[in-house]
Amino acid sequence: MRVFHLSAECYPVAKVGGLADVVGALPKYQNQSGLQAAVVMPYYNRKFVQENEFDTVFQSSTLLGTRRLYFEILKEKTDKLGFELFLVKIPGLIDREEIYSYPDETEQFIAFQIAFLDWISYSQQSPDLIHCHDHHSGLVPFLLQHSKLYTRLAATATVFTIHNGQYHGAFGWDKLSYLPEIDLSKTGLLDWAGAINPLACAVKCCWKYTTVSPTYLQELTINSNGLEFLFYLEQAKGVGIINGIDTSIWDPNKDPMIPNKFSLKSLKGKQTNKEKLCERFNLSPEKPLVAFIGRLVVEKGADLIATAMEESFNEHPGQFNFLVLGAGDKEMEADLLGLRDFYPEQCNVFIGYDEALAHLIYAGADFLLMPSRVEPCGLNQLYSLRYGTLPMVRNTGGLHDTVIDFGDEGGYGIRYNHASVEDICHSVTRAVSLYANEKHLLALRKIMMALDFSWDRSAAEYITLYESLKPTI
Ligand code: ADP
Ligand code: GLC
């Protein structure tokens, strides 16, 4: 079965968050199971693209409204990522460095989708299935069925995965002319609440949609930034499949990004990594180290952290340390830097994005804080489990599906119900007292590290889903 994954991110080509990790791993595991899975993404002028060689496999021009766009499709020469990687390059529109946040982002993602469809349509390719990820490729299922330019592909099966239901990519009807010629009797499918809404449109038009955890599938019907009723109506089409992790990259016994390798059998390296990490950030390695890694946004509960940590530092003076790696909202960044300046011996903050540092923190910290308000799956807790770092998570979405509280049968993490300062403080209190009980913590570490969240199982679930669409393909 030939499958194209369409995504705005893919590790290691371009990454902002977990979407990149998933799209960089899932096709690789699918190919190992006999599928022919490829990734198609926009061209970003970044390290991976500059350091690797590409062939131009297709060149053409297309229209975005009245603007003529010249585009090319580049293919990475060696398939070194474990799948064919195709980049859509449009000079002047899709050839920049950043992944998001340009003022013409709507135009960028529409043009990405049109160029992809033109390419497969004019080069006579016939994929069995197109797997779209998030709203950036959400118009594809609609265009396949309702634009006469792509009639040849109208029966192609589509799967749409929702990694983040908060972002819809909505834009005004004044931009309708950017779309290729469509059947105007179908414009209702594009609409939600008076705007063209690519996420809503994808949910309506795809053959099946998936969420990155079963719990998140349910949650979308009560919290999806205005699409709750749509998810309620369409739920029969939804399937929840938990993400996996790429264990060839995230393996504490082989990870080239950490100075001391370690494993379930020999945990000594974990302590040495902690010492290196603490030395770099001027923290005492004797004390429990709680860390936070992630985008500093309200969804992640990042606005609660500075206050919660201040209260916890006062409640447990000198008894634990806290380290942050993240970037995002400027106010949250400033609050965390303020916390660091106020408690320089207990707290440090790295504002920015640093893949290697993230690996070192998963390896060297004792606890990983995730007070998320919304967490469709969450990969941080899965990485931290694999690296023997105990996750302290809010009971939501994928965190609910992957972390069991150590107070419950078979448990290994710390789980709390509310994204609130009180619950975070309580989780810190539990972490501090658990750290004092060395034996118990060690036993939990061993349980965590033995858990299997590799992609094998989840990749197989996607294949089963694809195959369920087969009789109609
Ligand atoms: P999300 O995709 O919502 O940001 P996930 O938990 O799914 O959350 O994935 C986050 C991914 O991004 C993980 O691989 C995490 O290690 C990484 N990450 C997030 N922020 C940073 C950062 N500042 N530096 C390095 N890696 C980061
Ligand atoms: C999104 C979600 C995150 C999930 C990731 C990969 O960014 O916020 O919870 O793990 O996508 O699916």
XYZ file of C-alpha atoms and ligand atoms in Angstrom:
512
model
C 0.000 0.000 0.000
C 1.387 3.402 -1.052
C 0.757 6.128 1.549
C 1.656 9.820 1.546
C 1.908 11.554 4.927
C 1.351 15.304 4.628
C 2.693 17.397 7.450
C 4.116 20.817 8.343
C 6.785 19.211 10.549
C 8.976 16.123 10.464
C 11.967 15.301 12.662
C 14.862 15.881 11.947
C 13.970 18.109 8.990
C 11.940 20.691 10.883
C 10.561 20.436 14.409
C 8.573 22.621 16.767
C 6.998 19.868 18.847
C 5.644 16.339 18.934
C 4.063 16.474 15.467
C 7.586 16.341 14.048
C 8.521 13.354 16.202
C 5.448 11.414 15.094
C 5.811 12.146 11.373
C 9.539 11.394 11.553
C 8.878 7.965 13.091
C 5.498 6.528 12.064
C 6.290 6.164 8.309
C 9.603 4.523 9.129
C 7.881 1.890 11.272
C 5.156 1.466 8.644
C 7.780 0.795 5.982
C 9.340 -1.837 8.217
C 5.910 -3.522 8.179
C 5.793 -3.639 4.391
C 3.964 -0.410 3.561
C 5.336 2.149 1.129
C 5.011 5.274 3.250
C 6.466 8.645 2.220
C 6.417 12.107 3.794
C 5.573 15.307 1.938
C 6.220 18.603 3.706
C 6.963 22.242 2.933
C 10.551 23.217 2.153
C 12.241 25.073 5.030
C 15.624 26.661 4.608
C 17.151 24.920 7.633
C 20.101 22.753 8.579
C 18.762 19.410 7.319
C 17.888 20.827 3.910
C 21.221 22.625 3.601
C 23.231 19.557 4.589
C 21.515 16.926 2.443
C 21.165 16.356 -1.268
C 17.918 16.462 -3.164
C 16.714 15.665 -6.684
C 14.089 17.785 -8.363
C 11.423 15.244 -9.290
C 8.734 17.584 -10.566
C 8.381 21.218 -11.637
C 5.274 23.114 -12.547
C 3.276 26.228 -11.874
C -0.108 26.685 -10.275
C -2.478 29.456 -9.291
C -3.179 30.866 -5.850
C -6.047 33.191 -6.689
C -4.575 35.327 -9.454
C -0.974 34.794 -8.336
C 1.039 32.376 -10.449
C 3.300 30.226 -8.302
C 6.218 28.234 -9.679
C 6.922 25.188 -7.583
C 9.165 22.195 -7.483
C 9.054 18.899 -5.648
C 12.392 17.845 -4.221
C 13.202 14.339 -3.056
C 15.942 13.515 -0.576
C 18.385 11.338 -2.514
C 19.158 8.514 -0.099
C 15.935 7.794 1.838
C 18.160 7.937 4.918
C 15.224 8.684 7.225
C 13.673 5.299 6.505
C 11.128 6.746 4.086
C 11.000 8.861 0.946
C 11.035 12.522 1.893
C 9.516 15.047 -0.546
C 9.666 18.814 -0.087
C 7.359 21.302 -1.748
C 9.362 24.404 -2.624
C 7.733 27.616 -3.828
C 10.231 30.463 -4.172
C 9.079 33.535 -2.283
C 6.394 31.662 -0.347
C 7.619 28.260 0.843
C 11.390 28.533 1.071
C 11.872 30.321 4.405
C 13.468 29.310 7.679
C 10.662 29.319 10.238
C 7.897 26.750 10.285
C 5.021 28.921 11.525
C 3.942 32.457 12.308
C 4.408 34.260 9.015
C 1.622 36.755 8.244
C 0.870 34.854 5.012
C 0.694 31.448 6.720
C -2.775 30.805 5.257
C -1.430 31.324 1.735
C 1.590 29.138 2.509
C -0.435 26.133 3.635
C -3.051 26.435 0.883
C -0.268 26.618 -1.714
C 1.467 23.607 -0.108
C -1.686 21.528 -0.492
C -2.423 22.658 -4.049
C 1.156 22.001 -5.170
C 1.027 18.518 -3.640
C -2.253 17.689 -5.387
C -1.079 19.113 -8.711
C 2.073 17.044 -8.460
C 0.427 13.701 -7.796
C -2.332 14.431 -10.214
C -0.180 15.540 -13.186
C 2.565 12.993 -12.589
C -0.081 10.270 -12.711
C 0.647 8.897 -9.250
C -2.053 6.862 -7.586
C -1.467 6.573 -3.851
C -3.770 4.180 -2.055
C -4.134 6.539 0.844
C -3.294 10.101 1.836
C -2.677 10.617 5.544
C -3.021 14.291 6.531
C -1.740 15.651 9.844
C -3.352 18.684 11.516
C -5.031 21.621 9.830
C -2.047 22.456 7.582
C -3.159 19.705 5.219
C -6.840 19.683 6.227
C -8.206 20.884 2.897
C -6.827 17.928 0.953
C -9.716 15.480 1.647
C -12.190 18.151 0.476
C -10.214 19.146 -2.642
C -9.785 15.522 -3.698
C -13.523 15.030 -3.727
C -14.854 18.404 -4.777
C -12.390 20.025 -7.129
C -12.760 18.925 -10.723
C -9.012 19.368 -11.205
C -8.411 16.218 -9.193
C -11.283 13.996 -10.340
C -8.847 11.218 -11.186
C -7.941 11.013 -7.488
C -11.426 11.510 -6.054
C -11.667 7.959 -4.735
C -8.348 8.083 -2.859
C -8.815 7.128 0.792
C -7.932 9.807 3.346
C -7.041 9.609 7.032
C -6.729 12.787 9.067
C -4.846 12.806 12.360
C -5.548 15.482 14.941
C -2.459 16.257 16.971
C -3.875 19.499 18.255
C -7.580 20.329 18.111
C -7.044 23.829 19.509
C -5.594 25.170 16.260
C -7.930 25.146 13.252
C -6.137 27.294 10.675
C -9.411 29.157 10.026
C -9.498 32.052 7.564
C -12.089 34.373 6.034
C -14.320 33.626 3.078
C -12.600 36.477 1.246
C -9.804 33.978 0.583
C -12.044 31.398 -1.071
C -10.548 32.347 -4.435
C -7.200 30.887 -3.316
C -8.693 27.418 -3.647
C -8.675 25.726 -7.041
C -11.953 25.482 -8.890
C -14.393 23.653 -6.613
C -17.996 22.476 -6.762
C -19.709 25.536 -5.286
C -22.650 23.487 -4.018
C -20.198 21.935 -1.538
C -18.852 25.099 0.087
C -20.780 24.286 3.269
C -18.217 21.573 3.915
C -15.521 24.239 4.189
C -17.424 26.274 6.726
C -17.515 26.422 10.474
C -18.892 29.427 12.359
C -18.725 31.701 9.334
C -15.120 31.010 8.323
C -13.263 28.507 6.173
C -12.040 26.074 8.802
C -9.496 23.502 7.514
C -9.659 21.376 10.671
C -13.461 21.181 10.621
C -13.452 20.583 6.871
C -10.995 17.705 7.259
C -13.113 16.067 9.952
C -16.173 16.328 7.695
C -14.496 15.111 4.501
C -11.863 12.546 5.532
C -12.692 8.851 5.458
C -11.516 8.393 9.052
C -9.975 10.737 11.554
C -7.711 9.729 14.373
C -6.630 11.397 17.587
C -3.267 10.728 19.186
C -4.821 9.124 22.263
C -8.178 7.456 22.989
C -8.991 9.866 25.837
C -8.414 12.880 23.595
C -10.997 11.494 21.166
C -13.598 11.866 23.925
C -12.269 15.205 25.135
C -12.669 16.851 21.727
C -16.454 16.625 22.145
C -16.176 18.840 25.226
C -13.117 20.980 24.482
C -12.007 21.737 20.939
C -12.071 25.498 20.671
C -15.564 25.655 19.192
C -15.726 22.376 17.263
C -17.281 20.350 20.094
C -20.603 19.810 18.307
C -18.862 18.735 15.113
C -16.835 16.133 17.003
C -19.997 14.975 18.708
C -21.695 14.527 15.321
C -18.752 12.849 13.623
C -17.556 10.619 16.450
C -18.365 7.383 14.596
C -15.577 8.292 12.187
C -13.011 8.828 14.940
C -10.385 6.401 16.262
C -7.955 7.039 19.122
C -4.439 5.666 18.608
C -1.785 6.499 21.160
C 1.542 7.746 19.785
C 4.669 5.702 20.163
C 8.256 6.808 20.558
C 11.143 6.180 18.213
C 13.263 3.884 20.344
C 16.150 4.073 17.885
C 16.504 7.756 18.813
C 15.206 7.706 22.380
C 17.302 4.998 23.986
C 19.295 5.905 27.137
C 21.679 3.062 26.365
C 22.658 4.436 22.943
C 21.647 8.098 22.898
C 24.574 10.071 21.394
C 23.198 13.272 22.915
C 23.789 12.180 26.527
C 27.280 11.902 28.011
C 26.636 8.758 30.080
C 24.619 5.878 28.700
C 22.473 3.849 31.086
C 19.868 1.122 31.066
C 17.470 -0.739 33.283
C 20.280 -3.082 34.259
C 22.827 -0.396 34.967
C 21.393 2.876 36.198
C 24.647 4.450 37.336
C 24.897 6.678 34.251
C 21.643 8.391 35.181
C 23.245 9.893 38.284
C 26.331 10.970 36.301
C 24.108 12.689 33.758
C 22.367 14.455 36.609
C 25.717 15.664 37.922
C 26.693 17.025 34.493
C 23.326 18.703 34.074
C 23.434 20.238 37.563
C 26.982 21.443 37.059
C 25.954 23.199 33.840
C 23.034 24.907 35.565
C 24.635 25.599 38.961
C 22.324 23.333 40.894
C 23.181 20.842 43.614
C 23.037 17.229 42.337
C 22.207 16.055 45.878
C 18.688 17.403 45.744
C 15.726 16.115 43.775
C 15.622 17.760 40.371
C 12.223 18.592 38.908
C 12.264 19.716 35.249
C 9.874 21.169 32.707
C 10.455 20.931 28.942
C 8.062 22.393 26.431
C 6.337 25.174 24.647
C 5.505 27.962 27.087
C 1.806 28.229 26.315
C -1.445 28.109 28.294
C -2.256 24.614 26.932
C 0.803 23.255 28.693
C -0.143 24.999 31.979
C 3.109 26.966 31.665
C 1.428 30.086 33.080
C 0.985 28.277 36.426
C 4.553 27.157 36.871
C 6.275 30.263 38.256
C 3.655 30.748 40.997
C 3.497 27.052 41.850
C 7.270 26.772 42.108
C 7.557 29.902 44.228
C 5.020 28.418 46.670
C 6.804 25.069 46.617
C 10.219 26.656 47.209
C 8.734 28.386 50.250
C 7.046 25.213 51.471
C 10.174 23.057 51.023
C 13.046 25.504 51.475
C 16.274 24.197 49.971
C 14.782 20.728 49.464
C 14.475 20.469 45.692
C 15.656 22.146 42.493
C 13.772 23.137 39.370
C 14.975 23.486 35.784
C 13.075 24.785 32.754
C 13.785 24.356 29.036
C 11.243 26.143 26.903
C 10.211 29.075 24.803
C 6.945 30.718 23.872
C 4.817 33.366 25.520
C 7.028 36.351 26.424
C 5.242 37.022 29.719
C 5.683 33.408 30.833
C 9.339 33.512 29.813
C 9.818 36.698 31.873
C 8.032 35.214 34.913
C 10.234 32.130 34.837
C 13.404 34.197 34.467
C 12.187 36.286 37.416
C 11.748 33.088 39.455
C 15.291 32.057 38.572
C 16.680 35.431 39.657
C 14.836 35.184 42.966
C 15.877 31.593 43.730
C 19.252 31.278 41.967
C 20.362 28.289 44.012
C 17.234 26.249 43.414
C 16.147 27.225 39.952
C 17.521 27.722 36.480
C 15.832 28.495 33.175
C 16.959 28.026 29.580
C 14.806 30.002 27.195
C 15.096 28.589 23.686
C 14.944 25.362 21.731
C 17.746 22.833 22.231
C 17.244 19.221 21.180
C 20.432 17.932 22.841
C 19.665 19.684 26.104
C 16.198 18.129 26.101
C 17.809 14.671 25.880
C 20.170 15.518 28.733
C 17.297 16.720 30.902
C 15.223 13.576 30.296
C 18.334 11.607 31.236
C 19.488 13.670 34.220
C 16.337 14.926 35.947
C 14.488 12.967 38.623
C 11.011 14.279 37.851
C 9.319 15.854 34.818
C 6.459 18.283 35.413
C 3.576 18.393 32.877
C 0.627 20.375 34.261
C -1.081 20.479 30.827
C -4.584 21.848 30.416
C -4.776 20.093 27.041
C -2.486 17.216 26.032
C -3.655 15.248 22.998
C -0.926 12.674 23.593
C 2.254 14.153 25.003
C 5.605 12.646 24.154
C 7.637 14.220 26.951
C 6.194 11.847 29.533
C 7.002 8.874 27.278
C 10.609 9.988 26.835
C 10.944 10.646 30.541
C 9.554 7.190 31.409
C 12.099 5.594 29.118
C 14.890 7.589 30.762
C 13.737 6.689 34.306
C 12.483 10.187 35.087
C 9.200 10.164 36.953
C 6.459 12.169 35.203
C 4.255 14.489 37.298
C 1.264 14.931 35.030
C -2.208 16.355 34.984
C -4.835 13.706 34.389
C -5.832 14.626 30.838
C -5.683 13.297 27.259
C -2.684 11.130 26.496
C -1.273 11.746 29.964
C -4.292 9.934 31.367
C -3.708 7.059 28.947
C 0.012 6.616 29.640
C 0.699 7.513 33.279
C -0.681 5.622 36.280
C -0.222 7.205 39.697
C 2.233 5.327 41.889
C -0.426 5.224 44.615
C -2.588 3.025 42.363
C -2.071 -0.592 41.436
C 0.725 -1.031 38.927
C 1.460 2.713 39.052
C 4.732 4.538 38.469
C 4.060 8.280 38.076
C 2.440 11.200 39.861
C -0.955 12.189 38.513
C -3.259 15.011 39.645
C -6.651 16.176 38.461
C -6.437 19.926 38.075
C -4.202 22.257 36.139
C -3.913 24.452 39.235
C -1.201 25.883 41.468
C -2.517 23.774 44.376
C -2.294 20.485 42.498
C 1.175 21.262 41.136
C 2.387 22.127 44.663
C 0.917 18.925 46.012
C 2.670 16.926 43.294
C 5.970 18.592 44.259
C 5.402 17.662 47.908
C 4.857 14.049 46.846
C 7.968 14.129 44.662
C 10.117 15.499 47.478
C 8.994 12.814 49.928
C 9.327 10.058 47.308
C 12.904 11.150 46.634
C 13.665 10.690 50.334
C 12.672 7.026 49.971
C 15.476 5.908 47.710
C 14.362 2.288 47.450
C 10.825 3.136 46.459
C 12.006 5.605 43.796
C 14.430 3.062 42.391
C 11.690 0.440 42.192
C 9.434 2.896 40.332
C 12.258 3.816 37.958
C 12.644 0.197 37.071
C 8.924 -0.153 36.357
C 8.960 2.966 34.169
C 11.980 1.969 32.155
C 10.550 -1.455 31.428
C 7.371 -0.014 29.882
C 7.036 -0.400 26.142
C 5.763 2.652 24.303
C 7.639 1.909 21.090
C 5.921 2.565 17.775
C 5.540 -1.114 16.899
C 2.084 -1.444 18.421
C 0.713 1.942 17.374
C 2.092 1.696 13.830
C 0.289 -1.640 13.525
C -2.949 0.008 14.688
C -2.661 2.554 11.876
C -2.122 -0.222 9.375
C -5.214 -2.022 10.659
C -7.131 1.214 10.210
C -5.822 1.651 6.653
C -6.747 -1.915 5.849
C -10.260 -1.435 7.158
C -10.648 1.126 4.344
C -9.316 -1.278 1.751
C -12.494 -2.908 0.420
C -13.579 0.555 -0.688
C -10.167 1.606 -1.980
P 3.821 19.383 21.802
O 3.916 18.753 20.486
O 2.428 19.788 22.162
O 4.757 20.511 21.984
P 4.806 16.822 22.846
O 4.979 16.361 24.255
O 4.050 15.949 21.960
O 4.198 18.295 22.915
O 6.211 16.987 22.143
C 7.139 17.958 22.459
C 8.423 17.622 21.753
O 9.186 18.815 21.586
C 9.317 16.683 22.539
O 10.161 15.998 21.636
C 10.127 17.665 23.412
O 11.318 17.097 23.873
C 10.361 18.754 22.405
N 10.572 20.102 22.951
C 9.625 20.976 23.373
N 10.187 22.138 23.737
C 11.516 22.000 23.547
C 12.630 22.859 23.728
N 12.489 24.093 24.189
N 13.860 22.382 23.408
C 14.003 21.106 22.938
N 12.998 20.249 22.747
C 11.766 20.693 23.039
C 0.573 17.872 19.533
C 0.072 17.671 20.947
C 0.856 16.660 21.737
C 1.153 15.422 20.891
C 1.827 15.829 19.608
C 2.156 14.642 18.715
O 1.541 18.843 19.424
O 0.016 18.904 21.663
O 0.143 16.291 22.902
O 1.975 14.537 21.614
O 0.988 16.685 18.880
O 1.029 13.908 18.372
